[in-house]
Tab-separated table of C-alpha atoms and ligand atoms in Angstrom:
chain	number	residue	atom	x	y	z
A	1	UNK	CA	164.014	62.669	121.154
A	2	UNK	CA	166.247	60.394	122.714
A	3	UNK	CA	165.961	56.553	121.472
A	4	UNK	CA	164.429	54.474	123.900
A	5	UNK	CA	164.995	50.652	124.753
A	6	UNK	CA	161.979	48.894	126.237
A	7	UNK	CA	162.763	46.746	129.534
A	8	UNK	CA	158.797	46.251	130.858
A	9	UNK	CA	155.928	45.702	128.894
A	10	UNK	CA	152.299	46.205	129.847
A	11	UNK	CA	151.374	42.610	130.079
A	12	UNK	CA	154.704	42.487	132.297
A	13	UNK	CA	153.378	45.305	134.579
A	14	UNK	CA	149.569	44.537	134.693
A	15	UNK	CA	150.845	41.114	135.905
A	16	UNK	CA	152.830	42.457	138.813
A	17	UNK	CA	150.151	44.998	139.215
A	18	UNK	CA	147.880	41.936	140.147
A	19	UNK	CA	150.262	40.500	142.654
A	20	UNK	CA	150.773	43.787	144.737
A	21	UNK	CA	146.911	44.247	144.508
A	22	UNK	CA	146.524	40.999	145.918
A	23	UNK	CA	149.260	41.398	148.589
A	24	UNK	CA	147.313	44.838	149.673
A	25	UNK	CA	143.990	42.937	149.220
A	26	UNK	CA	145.272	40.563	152.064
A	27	UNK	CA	146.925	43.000	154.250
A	28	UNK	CA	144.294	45.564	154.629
A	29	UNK	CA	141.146	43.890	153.975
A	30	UNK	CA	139.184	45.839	156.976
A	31	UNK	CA	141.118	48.513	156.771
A	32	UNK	CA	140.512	51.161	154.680
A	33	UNK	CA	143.650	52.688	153.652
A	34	UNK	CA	144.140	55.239	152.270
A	35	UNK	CA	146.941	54.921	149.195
A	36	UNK	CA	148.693	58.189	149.135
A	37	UNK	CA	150.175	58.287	145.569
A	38	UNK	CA	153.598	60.970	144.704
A	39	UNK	CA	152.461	63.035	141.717
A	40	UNK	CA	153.380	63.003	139.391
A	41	UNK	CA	155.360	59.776	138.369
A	42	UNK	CA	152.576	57.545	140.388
A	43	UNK	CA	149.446	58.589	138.888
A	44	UNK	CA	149.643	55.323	136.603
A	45	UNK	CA	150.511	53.045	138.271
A	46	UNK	CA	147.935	54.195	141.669
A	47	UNK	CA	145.225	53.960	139.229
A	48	UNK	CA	146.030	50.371	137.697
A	49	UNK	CA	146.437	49.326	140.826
A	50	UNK	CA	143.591	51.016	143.275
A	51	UNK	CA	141.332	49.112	140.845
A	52	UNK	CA	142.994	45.507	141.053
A	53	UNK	CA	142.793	45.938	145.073
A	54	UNK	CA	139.126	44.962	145.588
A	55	UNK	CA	138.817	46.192	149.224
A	56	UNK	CA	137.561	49.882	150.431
A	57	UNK	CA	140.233	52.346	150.523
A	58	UNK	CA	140.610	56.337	149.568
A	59	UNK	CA	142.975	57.784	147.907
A	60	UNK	CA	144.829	60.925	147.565
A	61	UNK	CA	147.831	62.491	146.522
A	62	UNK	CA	151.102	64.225	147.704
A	63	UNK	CA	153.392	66.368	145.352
A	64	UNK	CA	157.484	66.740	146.465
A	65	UNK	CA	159.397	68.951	144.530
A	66	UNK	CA	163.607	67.253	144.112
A	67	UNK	CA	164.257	66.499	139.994
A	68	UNK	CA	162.920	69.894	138.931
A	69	UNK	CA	163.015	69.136	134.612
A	70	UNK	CA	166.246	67.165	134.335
A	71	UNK	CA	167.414	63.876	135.481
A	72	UNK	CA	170.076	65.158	138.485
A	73	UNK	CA	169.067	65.253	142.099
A	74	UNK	CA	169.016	68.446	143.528
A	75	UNK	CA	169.083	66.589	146.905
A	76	UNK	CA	166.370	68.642	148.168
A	77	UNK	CA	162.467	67.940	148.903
A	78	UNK	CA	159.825	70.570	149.396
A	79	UNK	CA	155.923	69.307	149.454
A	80	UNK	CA	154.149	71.400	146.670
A	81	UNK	CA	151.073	69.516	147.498
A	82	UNK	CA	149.804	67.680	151.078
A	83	UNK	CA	147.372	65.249	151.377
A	84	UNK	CA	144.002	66.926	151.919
A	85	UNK	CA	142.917	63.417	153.693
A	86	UNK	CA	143.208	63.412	158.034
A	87	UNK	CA	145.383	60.666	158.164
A	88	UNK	CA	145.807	60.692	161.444
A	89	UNK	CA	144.677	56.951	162.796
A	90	UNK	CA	144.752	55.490	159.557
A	91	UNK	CA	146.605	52.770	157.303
A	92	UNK	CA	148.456	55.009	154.775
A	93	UNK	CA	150.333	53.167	151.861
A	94	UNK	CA	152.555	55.708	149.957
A	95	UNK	CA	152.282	54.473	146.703
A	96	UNK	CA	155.642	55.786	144.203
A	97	UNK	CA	156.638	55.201	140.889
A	98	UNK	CA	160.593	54.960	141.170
A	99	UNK	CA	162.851	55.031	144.342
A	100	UNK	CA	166.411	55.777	143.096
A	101	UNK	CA	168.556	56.980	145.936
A	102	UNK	CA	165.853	57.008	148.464
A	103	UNK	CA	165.567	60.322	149.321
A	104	UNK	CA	162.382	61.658	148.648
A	105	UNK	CA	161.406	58.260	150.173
A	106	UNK	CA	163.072	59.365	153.373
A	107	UNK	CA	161.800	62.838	153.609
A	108	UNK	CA	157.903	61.843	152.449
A	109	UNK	CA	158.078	59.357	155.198
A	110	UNK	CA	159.189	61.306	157.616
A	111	UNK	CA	156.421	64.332	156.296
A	112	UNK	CA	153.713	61.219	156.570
A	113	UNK	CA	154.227	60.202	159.982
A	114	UNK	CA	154.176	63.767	161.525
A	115	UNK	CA	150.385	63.333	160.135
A	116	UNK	CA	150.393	60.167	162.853
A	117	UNK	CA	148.794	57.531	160.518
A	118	UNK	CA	148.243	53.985	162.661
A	119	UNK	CA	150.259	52.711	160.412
A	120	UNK	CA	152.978	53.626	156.951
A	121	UNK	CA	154.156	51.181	154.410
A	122	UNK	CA	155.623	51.930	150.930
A	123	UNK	CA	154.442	50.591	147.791
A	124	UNK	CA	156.934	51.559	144.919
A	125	UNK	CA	156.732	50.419	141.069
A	126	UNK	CA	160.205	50.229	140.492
A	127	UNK	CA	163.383	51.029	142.470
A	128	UNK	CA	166.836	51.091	141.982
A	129	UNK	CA	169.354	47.469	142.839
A	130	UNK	CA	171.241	49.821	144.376
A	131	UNK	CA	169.230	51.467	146.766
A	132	UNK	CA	167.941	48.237	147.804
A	133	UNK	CA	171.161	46.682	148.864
A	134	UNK	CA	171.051	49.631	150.815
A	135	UNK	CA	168.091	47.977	152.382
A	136	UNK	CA	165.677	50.506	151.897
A	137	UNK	CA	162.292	49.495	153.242
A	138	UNK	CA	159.983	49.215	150.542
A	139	UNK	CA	157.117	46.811	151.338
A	140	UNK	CA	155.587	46.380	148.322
A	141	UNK	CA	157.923	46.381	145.198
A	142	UNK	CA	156.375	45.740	141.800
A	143	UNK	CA	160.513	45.025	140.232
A	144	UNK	CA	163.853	46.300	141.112
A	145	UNK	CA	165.730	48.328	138.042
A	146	UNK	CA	169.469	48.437	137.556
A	147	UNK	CA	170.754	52.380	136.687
A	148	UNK	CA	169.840	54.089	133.444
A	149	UNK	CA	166.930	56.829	133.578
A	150	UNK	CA	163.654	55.087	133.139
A	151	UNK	CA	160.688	56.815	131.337
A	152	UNK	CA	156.545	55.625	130.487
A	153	UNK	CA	153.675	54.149	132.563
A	154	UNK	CA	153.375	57.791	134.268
A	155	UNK	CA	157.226	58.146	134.600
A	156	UNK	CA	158.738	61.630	132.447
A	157	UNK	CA	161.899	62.851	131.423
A	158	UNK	CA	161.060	66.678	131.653
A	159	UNK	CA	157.054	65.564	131.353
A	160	UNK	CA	157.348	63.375	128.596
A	161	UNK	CA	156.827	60.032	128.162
A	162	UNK	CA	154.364	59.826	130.145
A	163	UNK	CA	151.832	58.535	128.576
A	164	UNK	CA	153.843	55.271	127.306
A	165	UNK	CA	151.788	51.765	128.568
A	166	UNK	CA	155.497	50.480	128.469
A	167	UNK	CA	158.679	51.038	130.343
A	168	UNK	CA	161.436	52.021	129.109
A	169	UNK	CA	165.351	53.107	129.360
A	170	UNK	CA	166.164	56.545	127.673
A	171	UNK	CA	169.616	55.844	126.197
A	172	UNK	CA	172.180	58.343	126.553
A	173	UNK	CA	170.795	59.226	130.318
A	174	UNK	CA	172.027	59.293	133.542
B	201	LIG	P1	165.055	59.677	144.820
B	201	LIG	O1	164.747	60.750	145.799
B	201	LIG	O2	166.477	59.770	144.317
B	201	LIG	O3	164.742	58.293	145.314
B	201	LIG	O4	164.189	59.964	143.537
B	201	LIG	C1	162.845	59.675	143.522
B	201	LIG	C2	162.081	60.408	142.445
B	201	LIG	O5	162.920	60.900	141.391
B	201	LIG	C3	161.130	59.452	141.783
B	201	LIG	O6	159.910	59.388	142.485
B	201	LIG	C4	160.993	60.045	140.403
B	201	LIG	O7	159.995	61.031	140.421
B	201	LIG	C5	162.348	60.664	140.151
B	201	LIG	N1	163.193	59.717	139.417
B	201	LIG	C6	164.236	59.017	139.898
B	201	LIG	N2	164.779	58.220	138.955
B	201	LIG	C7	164.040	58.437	137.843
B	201	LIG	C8	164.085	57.870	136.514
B	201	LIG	O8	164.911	57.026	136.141
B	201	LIG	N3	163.146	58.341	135.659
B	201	LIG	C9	162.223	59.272	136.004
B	201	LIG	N4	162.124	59.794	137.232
B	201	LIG	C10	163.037	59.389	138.136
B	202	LIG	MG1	158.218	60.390	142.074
């Protein structure tokens, strides 16, 4: 296995967890949103954080196909799995673990809205520097990442890692 360098720890993330709980808390207090979370790199962080939210909300799940097992883009997104959830009329918050060129971001937006939610926002644990000086619109960001493939807290290199309460960098990666 590939040696791996630590750049978030858990007290880092549960802290920042709390702040983009609290951000939601405000935003959508009579809401109900639902938080639609990207399987299978979100499943951590949607959990930590659907329980430091404190208002009613649902949840479900989407699954895009664009990494395959490796770390290269393939450039192209297929939905494996849709929402089961009628969004349409509701508050959706996509909730993702890493945005790194934007893409899937792009494409599961544009797949959201043609479910005609009242509203779409993005909540993202980590994204790229770069893609935000593209000015991607993320609206809840838990920290921005320079390049370097990024593994733990739900996020895999061909499934592993996933299980790691930390964050790290795989050396040697993309
Ligand atoms: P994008 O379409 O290039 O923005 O890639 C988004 C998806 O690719 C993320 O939701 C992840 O599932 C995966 N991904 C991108 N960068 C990384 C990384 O550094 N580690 C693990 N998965 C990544
Ligand atoms: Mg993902």
């Amino acid at each position: 296995m590939a040696p791996l360098r630590r750049i978030l720890s858990r007290y880092q993330i549960r802290r920042r967890v709390k702040e983009l709980a609290a951000q939601l808390r405000a935003d959508y207090a009579q809401q109900r949103p639902v938080l639609v979370g990207c399987l299978k790199g979100g499943f951590v962080f949607l959990a930590d954080l659907v329980r430091q939210v404190g208002v009613p909300l649902q949840v479900d799940f989407i699954m895009v196909s664009s990494y395959g097992m490796g770390t290269t883009s393939k450039g192209e997104i297929t939905v494996l799995k849709d929402v089961t959830t009628d969004l349409a009329g509701r508050h959706v918050v996509f909730v993702d673990d890493i945005i790194d060129s934007g893409l899937t971001l792009q494409r599961v937006r544009e797949h959201l809205l043609s479910h005609r939610p009242a509203s779409l926002r993005v909540c993202a644990l980590l994204a790229r520097e770069s893609v935000l000086a593209e000015g991607a619109a993320i609206d809840y960001l838990g920290f921005p990442v320079p390049e370097g493939f990024v593994v733990g807290y739900g996020i895999d290199y061909a499934e592993d890692y996933r299980q790691l309460p930390d964050i790290y960098v795989l050396e040697g990666e993309g």
